[in-house]
Amino acid sequence: MKIIIAGAGEVGFHLAKLLSYEAQEITLIDTDKESLAYADSHLDIRVLRGDATSVAVLRDAKVDSSDLVIGVTASETTNLTFCLLAKQLGSKKTIARISNTEFVDNKELIKFDELGIDELISPEELAASEIQLLLNQSAFNDTYEFEEGLLTMVGVFLPKTAAFVGKMVKEAAKIFPELHFMPIALQRMGTQYTLIPRGDTVFKEGDQVYFITNKGGVDDLYKLTGMQRREIKNVMILGGSKVGYKTARDLCSNKFNVKLIEKNKEKAFDIADDIPNALVINGDGRNVELLEEESLESMDAFIAVTGNSETNIMSCLVAKSRKIKKTIALVENMDYFQLSQSIGIDTLINKKLLAANTIFRYIRRGEVLAVTRLNNLNAEILEFEVKSTSVVNGEIIKELNFPREAIIGGVIRDGEGIIALGDFKITEGDKVVVCALPKAIPRIEKLFL
């Protein structure tokens, strides 16, 4: 695919990096000379200095023959204008990063697609949604919902109390006669290797395991993993950033008790006016005495979303030392993901990764409905819709020539999430959730074309 990205900032560079690994033809546009020089020296891509809203620059980038353009500059207006112009000049697909979530909430009313903008993404909104989902599934450290929860992916570190530690996958399946979950990826403690579990794979203490489950299976997973479902009601948020604001707003609308700490006085007053149900405190959240004065120990969850990754991590460690049930830190450095469990924080989230997950489904072949990359694991989960022409249409799963580096986690059919085993027959219209290592993805895509 020929892909043009406007914006060589953190999100743009991260996207260009991931896409260049996929052997895509990438052009990166930005006005900043230093950002482009860094990208040019580190990535196998074409860089182009100039204004992404300039018709001359877009023609130089050969936008008329592009398959996808992605506007991820710091300016919402630039991104929207870039996509609008690119579509008019002949680009097939356009994606714009925005910060005003009113656009996302009202995209059907405004009909952005008719203006030439196919998809709107807000990394801040994605992060806020991820946080709420993590609080709803409090015992798990990673989550993702397919089709509004008909199937859910959850990640968990296996404690020694887990019922199936020391057992093979096929033995664990017998603990509950009616299987409501499927292990789809696994990483051994202390390693960087991702495994796709098979029947003879043995679960070990400390494994990071990802499961696909339907609505009835979440309770089974709590029992099997020995984790407790904890009700989270009282939440403290450190930082009145866009993510902090959106998280506080969403949690208050869902009847959570929210305390938000913001260092900037003017911003704190603005948030207090906008979200009257939240208790907003003007103060420095790095001050442990302030946190204790504001009853940190009575909180069920602590969420650190300031603009500083190190502040977020350290404040979460303070919260964890006070026995807080759930700690979530927003980080910018992808390398920190490898440290989350060893340093004791429940979950790290990254806006770049969330934005990339949303965009990646436009790069995959076949009718891809959703894509998510697993935190710190070399694997992707893809949701395909089966077409009449798909190789898998009418086939039984165990008879498919399915790569060993991939697994079908579940199927959505007629509004129901199904954990599909070997005897299950796939039919047109099914939405199939697949977990695959990168080398298996091209073969998987061909099965769903």
Short mmCIF file of C-alpha atoms in Angstrom, two decimals:
data_model
loop_
_atom_site.label_atom_id
_atom_site.label_comp_id
_atom_site.label_asym_id
_atom_site.label_seq_id
_atom_site.Cartn_x
_atom_site.Cartn_y
_atom_site.Cartn_z
CA MET A 1 0.00 0.00 0.00
CA LYS A 2 1.04 3.58 -0.63
CA ILE A 3 0.47 5.53 2.59
CA ILE A 4 1.02 9.25 3.27
CA ILE A 5 1.27 10.47 6.87
CA ALA A 6 1.05 14.15 7.80
CA GLY A 7 2.78 14.87 11.09
CA ALA A 8 6.17 13.56 12.24
CA GLY A 9 5.37 13.92 15.93
CA GLU A 10 5.12 10.99 18.34
CA VAL A 11 1.99 9.43 16.84
CA GLY A 12 3.11 10.01 13.23
CA PHE A 13 6.62 8.68 13.78
CA HIS A 14 5.31 5.63 15.66
CA LEU A 15 2.85 4.86 12.86
CA ALA A 16 5.52 5.30 10.19
CA LYS A 17 7.81 2.98 12.14
CA LEU A 18 5.19 0.23 12.48
CA LEU A 19 4.07 0.53 8.86
CA SER A 20 7.63 0.52 7.51
CA TYR A 21 8.14 -2.85 9.22
CA GLU A 22 5.21 -4.08 7.14
CA ALA A 23 7.02 -3.17 3.90
CA GLN A 24 4.47 -0.47 3.10
CA GLU A 25 5.43 2.50 0.89
CA ILE A 26 5.41 5.40 3.35
CA THR A 27 5.72 9.16 2.78
CA LEU A 28 5.97 11.34 5.90
CA ILE A 29 5.16 15.07 5.61
CA ASP A 30 6.04 17.72 8.20
CA THR A 31 7.24 21.31 8.42
CA ASP A 32 9.79 20.51 11.15
CA LYS A 33 13.24 19.83 9.70
CA GLU A 34 14.63 18.06 12.76
CA SER A 35 11.70 15.65 13.14
CA LEU A 36 11.97 14.67 9.47
CA ALA A 37 15.75 14.26 9.67
CA TYR A 38 15.37 11.88 12.61
CA ALA A 39 12.68 9.86 10.81
CA ASP A 40 14.74 9.79 7.59
CA SER A 41 17.81 8.43 9.38
CA HIS A 42 15.93 5.81 11.42
CA LEU A 43 13.23 4.53 9.06
CA ASP A 44 13.09 3.20 5.53
CA ILE A 45 10.57 5.78 4.34
CA ARG A 46 10.37 8.90 2.15
CA VAL A 47 10.22 12.23 4.00
CA LEU A 48 8.85 15.45 2.55
CA ARG A 49 9.24 18.86 4.18
CA GLY A 50 6.29 21.18 3.69
CA ASP A 51 2.76 22.17 4.66
CA ALA A 52 0.40 19.18 4.47
CA THR A 53 -2.42 21.51 3.40
CA SER A 54 -0.47 22.72 0.36
CA VAL A 55 -1.77 21.31 -2.92
CA ALA A 56 1.74 21.53 -4.39
CA VAL A 57 3.16 19.46 -1.51
CA LEU A 58 0.40 16.88 -1.85
CA ARG A 59 1.05 16.57 -5.58
CA ASP A 60 4.75 16.13 -4.85
CA ALA A 61 3.77 13.33 -2.46
CA LYS A 62 1.73 11.78 -5.33
CA VAL A 63 -1.44 11.81 -3.23
CA ASP A 64 -3.52 10.99 -6.32
CA SER A 65 -2.16 7.42 -6.33
CA SER A 66 -2.22 6.89 -2.55
CA ASP A 67 -4.20 4.11 -0.89
CA LEU A 68 -4.39 5.78 2.53
CA VAL A 69 -3.60 9.21 4.00
CA ILE A 70 -3.38 9.80 7.75
CA GLY A 71 -3.44 13.26 9.31
CA VAL A 72 -1.86 13.15 12.79
CA THR A 73 -0.31 16.60 13.21
CA ALA A 74 -0.83 18.53 16.43
CA SER A 75 -3.38 20.72 14.62
CA GLU A 76 -6.89 19.33 14.28
CA THR A 77 -7.67 21.86 11.53
CA THR A 78 -4.59 20.82 9.54
CA ASN A 79 -5.54 17.15 9.78
CA LEU A 80 -9.09 17.75 8.58
CA THR A 81 -8.00 20.02 5.74
CA PHE A 82 -5.24 17.60 4.71
CA CYS A 83 -7.70 14.70 4.48
CA LEU A 84 -10.31 16.76 2.65
CA LEU A 85 -7.76 17.90 0.03
CA ALA A 86 -6.24 14.43 -0.30
CA LYS A 87 -9.63 12.88 -1.04
CA GLN A 88 -10.42 15.54 -3.63
CA LEU A 89 -7.04 14.88 -5.28
CA GLY A 90 -7.69 11.13 -5.56
CA SER A 91 -6.67 9.35 -2.35
CA LYS A 92 -8.72 6.22 -1.63
CA LYS A 93 -8.96 6.41 2.19
CA THR A 94 -8.46 9.23 4.69
CA ILE A 95 -8.06 9.25 8.49
CA ALA A 96 -7.85 12.41 10.62
CA ARG A 97 -6.68 12.72 14.20
CA ILE A 98 -8.86 15.10 16.18
CA SER A 99 -9.04 16.38 19.75
CA ASN A 100 -12.61 17.71 19.71
CA THR A 101 -14.65 14.62 20.58
CA GLU A 102 -17.87 16.37 19.52
CA PHE A 103 -16.82 15.49 15.99
CA VAL A 104 -16.71 11.79 16.87
CA ASP A 105 -20.01 11.94 18.74
CA ASN A 106 -21.75 13.64 15.83
CA LYS A 107 -19.99 12.17 12.79
CA GLU A 108 -23.22 10.67 11.42
CA LEU A 109 -24.97 14.04 11.73
CA ILE A 110 -22.16 16.00 10.08
CA LYS A 111 -21.42 13.22 7.51
CA PHE A 112 -17.66 13.64 7.43
CA ASP A 113 -17.39 10.85 4.84
CA GLU A 114 -19.26 13.05 2.35
CA LEU A 115 -16.68 15.77 2.99
CA GLY A 116 -13.90 13.30 2.17
CA ILE A 117 -12.89 12.19 5.67
CA ASP A 118 -13.46 8.44 6.11
CA GLU A 119 -12.43 8.03 9.75
CA LEU A 120 -11.90 10.26 12.78
CA ILE A 121 -9.69 9.13 15.66
CA SER A 122 -9.03 10.77 18.99
CA PRO A 123 -6.13 9.15 20.90
CA GLU A 124 -7.33 10.87 24.06
CA GLU A 125 -10.86 9.47 23.65
CA LEU A 126 -9.41 6.01 22.95
CA ALA A 127 -7.31 6.22 26.12
CA ALA A 128 -10.30 7.31 28.22
CA SER A 129 -12.39 4.43 26.85
CA GLU A 130 -9.57 1.99 27.55
CA ILE A 131 -9.35 3.20 31.16
CA GLN A 132 -13.08 2.75 31.74
CA LEU A 133 -12.98 -0.76 30.28
CA LEU A 134 -10.04 -1.64 32.54
CA LEU A 135 -11.95 -0.41 35.59
CA ASN A 136 -14.98 -2.50 34.62
CA GLN A 137 -12.76 -5.62 34.36
CA SER A 138 -10.69 -4.69 37.40
CA ALA A 139 -8.72 -7.92 37.86
CA PHE A 140 -7.32 -7.92 34.33
CA ASN A 141 -4.41 -5.84 33.04
CA ASP A 142 -5.46 -5.54 29.39
CA THR A 143 -8.87 -5.58 27.71
CA TYR A 144 -10.50 -5.07 24.32
CA GLU A 145 -14.15 -5.45 23.31
CA PHE A 146 -15.44 -6.72 19.97
CA GLU A 147 -18.95 -5.72 18.85
CA GLU A 148 -19.74 -3.93 22.14
CA GLY A 149 -18.71 -6.83 24.34
CA LEU A 150 -20.18 -9.83 22.48
CA LEU A 151 -16.60 -11.09 22.62
CA THR A 152 -13.99 -9.62 24.96
CA MET A 153 -10.23 -10.02 25.05
CA VAL A 154 -8.70 -9.94 28.54
CA GLY A 155 -5.09 -10.24 29.63
CA VAL A 156 -3.91 -11.48 33.03
CA PHE A 157 -0.72 -12.54 34.81
CA LEU A 158 -1.40 -16.01 36.21
CA PRO A 159 -0.97 -16.16 40.00
CA LYS A 160 -0.03 -19.44 41.64
CA THR A 161 -3.63 -19.70 42.89
CA ALA A 162 -4.93 -20.05 39.31
CA ALA A 163 -6.80 -23.36 38.94
CA PHE A 164 -4.97 -24.37 35.77
CA VAL A 165 -1.34 -23.49 36.62
CA GLY A 166 0.67 -26.62 35.78
CA LYS A 167 -2.08 -27.96 33.52
CA MET A 168 -2.20 -28.18 29.74
CA VAL A 169 -4.74 -26.09 27.79
CA LYS A 170 -6.85 -29.16 27.00
CA GLU A 171 -6.90 -30.12 30.71
CA ALA A 172 -7.90 -26.60 31.75
CA ALA A 173 -10.79 -26.71 29.29
CA LYS A 174 -12.28 -29.67 31.19
CA ILE A 175 -12.52 -27.72 34.45
CA PHE A 176 -15.63 -26.08 33.05
CA PRO A 177 -17.65 -28.45 30.82
CA GLU A 178 -19.24 -25.58 28.90
CA LEU A 179 -16.23 -23.72 27.55
CA HIS A 180 -16.69 -19.94 27.56
CA PHE A 181 -13.12 -18.84 26.88
CA MET A 182 -10.17 -19.50 24.58
CA PRO A 183 -6.49 -18.78 25.35
CA ILE A 184 -5.08 -17.00 22.30
CA ALA A 185 -1.60 -15.73 23.28
CA LEU A 186 0.93 -16.31 26.02
CA GLN A 187 4.25 -14.91 27.16
CA ARG A 188 6.42 -16.67 29.72
CA MET A 189 7.69 -14.64 32.65
CA GLY A 190 11.13 -13.22 31.96
CA THR A 191 11.00 -13.82 28.20
CA GLN A 192 10.09 -11.74 25.16
CA TYR A 193 8.67 -14.63 23.12
CA THR A 194 4.98 -14.77 22.24
CA LEU A 195 3.38 -18.21 22.00
CA ILE A 196 0.09 -19.15 20.36
CA PRO A 197 -1.26 -21.77 22.82
CA ARG A 198 -2.14 -25.27 21.62
CA GLY A 199 -3.81 -28.16 23.44
CA ASP A 200 -0.51 -29.40 24.87
CA THR A 201 0.72 -25.96 26.00
CA VAL A 202 1.24 -25.90 29.79
CA PHE A 203 0.19 -22.85 31.82
CA LYS A 204 2.83 -21.68 34.32
CA GLU A 205 2.78 -19.27 37.23
CA GLY A 206 3.62 -15.73 36.07
CA ASP A 207 2.54 -16.29 32.48
CA GLN A 208 0.93 -13.28 30.81
CA VAL A 209 -2.05 -14.94 29.11
CA TYR A 210 -4.65 -13.40 26.81
CA PHE A 211 -8.09 -14.96 26.52
CA ILE A 212 -11.09 -14.39 24.27
CA THR A 213 -14.33 -14.82 26.18
CA ASN A 214 -18.04 -14.13 25.70
CA LYS A 215 -20.27 -12.43 28.26
CA GLY A 216 -20.77 -15.60 30.27
CA GLY A 217 -17.08 -16.48 30.25
CA VAL A 218 -15.75 -13.55 32.25
CA ASP A 219 -17.04 -15.06 35.50
CA ASP A 220 -15.43 -18.41 34.60
CA LEU A 221 -12.11 -16.67 34.04
CA TYR A 222 -12.28 -14.97 37.43
CA LYS A 223 -12.76 -18.40 39.05
CA LEU A 224 -10.11 -20.14 36.97
CA THR A 225 -7.43 -17.50 37.44
CA GLY A 226 -8.10 -17.16 41.16
CA MET A 227 -8.62 -13.42 40.70
CA GLN A 228 -11.31 -11.53 42.55
CA ARG A 229 -13.90 -9.31 40.90
CA ARG A 230 -13.45 -6.05 42.74
CA GLU A 231 -16.06 -3.37 42.68
CA ILE A 232 -14.45 -0.05 41.84
CA LYS A 233 -16.37 3.02 42.88
CA ASN A 234 -13.90 5.59 44.25
CA VAL A 235 -11.35 6.79 41.70
CA MET A 236 -8.53 9.32 42.01
CA ILE A 237 -7.18 10.84 38.77
CA LEU A 238 -3.84 12.63 38.69
CA GLY A 239 -3.67 15.19 35.89
CA GLY A 240 -6.26 17.33 34.15
CA SER A 241 -4.89 16.57 30.68
CA LYS A 242 -7.29 15.82 27.83
CA VAL A 243 -7.20 12.16 28.86
CA GLY A 244 -7.77 13.05 32.51
CA TYR A 245 -10.66 15.36 31.65
CA LYS A 246 -12.37 12.84 29.36
CA THR A 247 -11.85 10.02 31.86
CA ALA A 248 -13.32 12.07 34.72
CA ARG A 249 -16.28 13.13 32.58
CA ASP A 250 -17.03 9.56 31.46
CA LEU A 251 -16.61 8.04 34.93
CA CYS A 252 -18.86 10.66 36.54
CA SER A 253 -21.56 9.96 33.96
CA ASN A 254 -21.34 6.29 35.00
CA LYS A 255 -21.81 7.09 38.70
CA PHE A 256 -18.19 6.70 39.84
CA ASN A 257 -16.97 8.91 42.70
CA VAL A 258 -14.12 10.90 41.13
CA LYS A 259 -11.38 13.06 42.64
CA LEU A 260 -9.14 14.83 40.13
CA ILE A 261 -5.88 16.53 41.09
CA GLU A 262 -4.56 19.24 38.74
CA LYS A 263 -1.50 21.42 39.34
CA ASN A 264 -2.58 24.34 37.12
CA LYS A 265 -5.05 26.52 39.02
CA GLU A 266 -6.89 27.92 35.99
CA LYS A 267 -7.27 24.48 34.42
CA ALA A 268 -8.48 23.03 37.73
CA PHE A 269 -11.24 25.66 37.97
CA ASP A 270 -12.27 25.08 34.35
CA ILE A 271 -12.58 21.33 34.92
CA ALA A 272 -14.54 21.89 38.13
CA ASP A 273 -17.00 24.08 36.20
CA ASP A 274 -17.35 21.55 33.35
CA ILE A 275 -17.66 18.44 35.54
CA PRO A 276 -19.59 19.47 38.67
CA ASN A 277 -19.92 15.87 39.89
CA ALA A 278 -16.15 15.51 40.22
CA LEU A 279 -14.19 16.83 43.18
CA VAL A 280 -11.34 18.81 41.62
CA ILE A 281 -8.31 19.63 43.77
CA ASN A 282 -5.72 22.23 42.80
CA GLY A 283 -2.38 20.83 43.90
CA ASP A 284 0.78 18.96 42.97
CA GLY A 285 -0.02 15.24 42.79
CA ARG A 286 3.65 14.37 43.26
CA ASN A 287 3.24 15.53 46.89
CA VAL A 288 2.59 12.34 48.87
CA GLU A 289 1.21 14.34 51.81
CA LEU A 290 -1.42 15.88 49.53
CA LEU A 291 -2.43 12.45 48.25
CA GLU A 292 -2.78 11.17 51.80
CA GLU A 293 -4.75 14.26 52.87
CA GLU A 294 -7.17 13.54 50.03
CA SER A 295 -7.75 9.99 51.35
CA LEU A 296 -5.65 8.10 48.83
CA GLU A 297 -5.96 4.92 50.90
CA SER A 298 -9.76 4.94 50.56
CA MET A 299 -9.57 4.88 46.76
CA ASP A 300 -10.37 1.76 44.73
CA ALA A 301 -8.37 2.93 41.71
CA PHE A 302 -5.62 5.45 40.98
CA ILE A 303 -5.13 6.76 37.42
CA ALA A 304 -2.10 8.90 36.55
CA VAL A 305 -2.44 10.73 33.23
CA THR A 306 -0.20 13.80 33.49
CA GLY A 307 2.01 14.74 30.55
CA ASN A 308 5.05 13.19 32.29
CA SER A 309 5.44 9.40 32.09
CA GLU A 310 7.86 9.21 35.01
CA THR A 311 5.50 11.20 37.26
CA ASN A 312 2.67 8.85 36.30
CA ILE A 313 4.72 5.75 37.08
CA MET A 314 6.07 7.02 40.40
CA SER A 315 2.69 8.24 41.64
CA CYS A 316 1.15 4.86 40.75
CA LEU A 317 3.89 3.15 42.76
CA VAL A 318 2.98 5.35 45.73
CA ALA A 319 -0.68 4.38 45.27
CA LYS A 320 0.23 0.70 45.02
CA SER A 321 2.20 0.94 48.27
CA ARG A 322 -1.05 2.13 49.91
CA LYS A 323 -2.80 -1.09 48.75
CA ILE A 324 -4.88 0.55 46.00
CA LYS A 325 -6.68 -2.20 44.04
CA LYS A 326 -6.09 -0.84 40.55
CA THR A 327 -3.36 1.46 39.23
CA ILE A 328 -3.17 2.74 35.64
CA ALA A 329 -0.41 4.96 34.24
CA LEU A 330 -0.30 6.79 30.92
CA VAL A 331 3.18 6.50 29.37
CA GLU A 332 4.75 7.70 26.13
CA ASN A 333 7.81 5.44 26.07
CA MET A 334 6.92 2.04 24.60
CA ASP A 335 9.88 0.43 26.36
CA TYR A 336 8.16 0.96 29.72
CA PHE A 337 5.61 -1.74 28.84
CA GLN A 338 8.22 -4.40 29.62
CA LEU A 339 8.55 -3.00 33.15
CA SER A 340 4.91 -2.69 34.20
CA GLN A 341 4.57 -6.03 36.03
CA SER A 342 8.08 -6.09 37.48
CA ILE A 343 7.67 -2.65 39.05
CA GLY A 344 4.17 -3.41 40.33
CA ILE A 345 1.83 -1.21 38.26
CA ASP A 346 -1.32 -2.99 37.06
CA THR A 347 -1.61 -1.43 33.59
CA LEU A 348 0.28 0.98 31.36
CA ILE A 349 -1.54 2.60 28.44
CA ASN A 350 -0.09 4.43 25.47
CA LYS A 351 -2.00 6.77 23.14
CA LYS A 352 0.27 6.02 20.18
CA LEU A 353 -0.41 2.29 20.44
CA LEU A 354 -4.18 2.84 20.75
CA ALA A 355 -4.20 5.12 17.70
CA ALA A 356 -2.11 2.63 15.73
CA ASN A 357 -4.54 -0.18 16.60
CA THR A 358 -7.42 1.81 15.16
CA ILE A 359 -5.56 2.71 11.98
CA PHE A 360 -4.11 -0.75 11.31
CA ARG A 361 -7.41 -2.27 10.25
CA TYR A 362 -7.26 -0.10 7.11
CA ILE A 363 -3.92 -1.63 6.15
CA ARG A 364 -4.92 -5.26 6.53
CA ARG A 365 -6.38 -7.10 3.54
CA GLY A 366 -9.82 -8.69 3.72
CA GLU A 367 -12.90 -7.27 5.42
CA VAL A 368 -11.16 -6.26 8.67
CA LEU A 369 -13.53 -4.77 11.27
CA ALA A 370 -11.07 -4.28 14.14
CA VAL A 371 -7.38 -4.70 14.97
CA THR A 372 -5.58 -4.52 18.30
CA ARG A 373 -1.93 -5.15 19.08
CA LEU A 374 -1.24 -6.81 22.42
CA ASN A 375 0.74 -4.76 24.93
CA ASN A 376 4.39 -5.88 24.89
CA LEU A 377 3.53 -9.00 22.86
CA ASN A 378 4.45 -9.60 19.25
CA ALA A 379 0.91 -10.49 18.17
CA GLU A 380 -2.20 -8.92 16.67
CA ILE A 381 -5.88 -9.68 17.15
CA LEU A 382 -7.97 -9.10 14.02
CA GLU A 383 -11.72 -9.25 13.48
CA PHE A 384 -12.63 -10.35 9.94
CA GLU A 385 -16.06 -10.47 8.31
CA VAL A 386 -16.53 -13.61 6.20
CA LYS A 387 -17.57 -12.88 2.60
CA SER A 388 -19.07 -15.30 0.07
CA THR A 389 -15.69 -15.37 -1.69
CA SER A 390 -13.66 -16.08 1.48
CA VAL A 391 -11.73 -19.36 1.57
CA VAL A 392 -13.06 -20.02 5.09
CA ASN A 393 -16.72 -19.73 4.03
CA GLY A 394 -18.48 -23.06 4.58
CA GLU A 395 -15.39 -24.67 6.12
CA ILE A 396 -14.99 -26.49 9.44
CA ILE A 397 -12.23 -24.93 11.56
CA LYS A 398 -10.17 -28.09 12.10
CA GLU A 399 -10.13 -28.76 8.35
CA LEU A 400 -8.75 -25.32 7.49
CA ASN A 401 -5.11 -24.97 6.50
CA PHE A 402 -4.64 -22.56 9.39
CA PRO A 403 -1.07 -21.44 10.27
CA ARG A 404 0.27 -22.76 13.56
CA GLU A 405 1.27 -19.19 14.43
CA ALA A 406 -2.41 -18.16 14.54
CA ILE A 407 -5.63 -19.21 16.28
CA ILE A 408 -9.35 -18.47 15.99
CA GLY A 409 -10.49 -17.08 19.33
CA GLY A 410 -14.20 -16.72 18.68
CA VAL A 411 -16.99 -16.00 16.22
CA ILE A 412 -19.82 -13.47 16.33
CA ARG A 413 -22.98 -14.70 14.60
CA ASP A 414 -26.50 -13.25 14.75
CA GLY A 415 -25.64 -10.98 17.68
CA GLU A 416 -24.08 -13.75 19.78
CA GLY A 417 -20.45 -14.29 20.77
CA ILE A 418 -19.39 -17.92 20.30
CA ILE A 419 -16.19 -19.65 21.45
CA ALA A 420 -15.64 -21.69 18.29
CA LEU A 421 -13.88 -25.07 18.62
CA GLY A 422 -12.56 -27.38 15.92
CA ASP A 423 -15.94 -28.74 14.80
CA PHE A 424 -17.43 -25.27 14.24
CA LYS A 425 -18.46 -24.43 10.65
CA ILE A 426 -17.77 -20.87 9.49
CA THR A 427 -20.38 -19.27 7.21
CA GLU A 428 -20.81 -16.03 5.26
CA GLY A 429 -21.55 -13.05 7.48
CA ASP A 430 -19.69 -14.46 10.50
CA LYS A 431 -17.30 -12.11 12.26
CA VAL A 432 -14.22 -14.12 13.15
CA VAL A 433 -11.68 -13.01 15.77
CA VAL A 434 -8.15 -14.27 15.03
CA CYS A 435 -4.91 -13.88 17.01
CA ALA A 436 -1.76 -14.16 14.90
CA LEU A 437 1.97 -13.60 15.02
CA PRO A 438 3.17 -11.12 12.35
CA LYS A 439 4.63 -13.76 10.01
CA ALA A 440 1.25 -15.54 9.81
CA ILE A 441 -0.85 -12.46 8.99
CA PRO A 442 -0.41 -12.53 5.18
CA ARG A 443 -1.64 -16.15 5.09
CA ILE A 444 -4.57 -15.33 7.37
CA GLU A 445 -5.58 -12.36 5.23
CA LYS A 446 -5.79 -14.58 2.12
CA LEU A 447 -8.26 -16.87 3.89
CA PHE A 448 -10.70 -13.97 4.36
CA LEU A 449 -10.40 -12.19 1.00
#
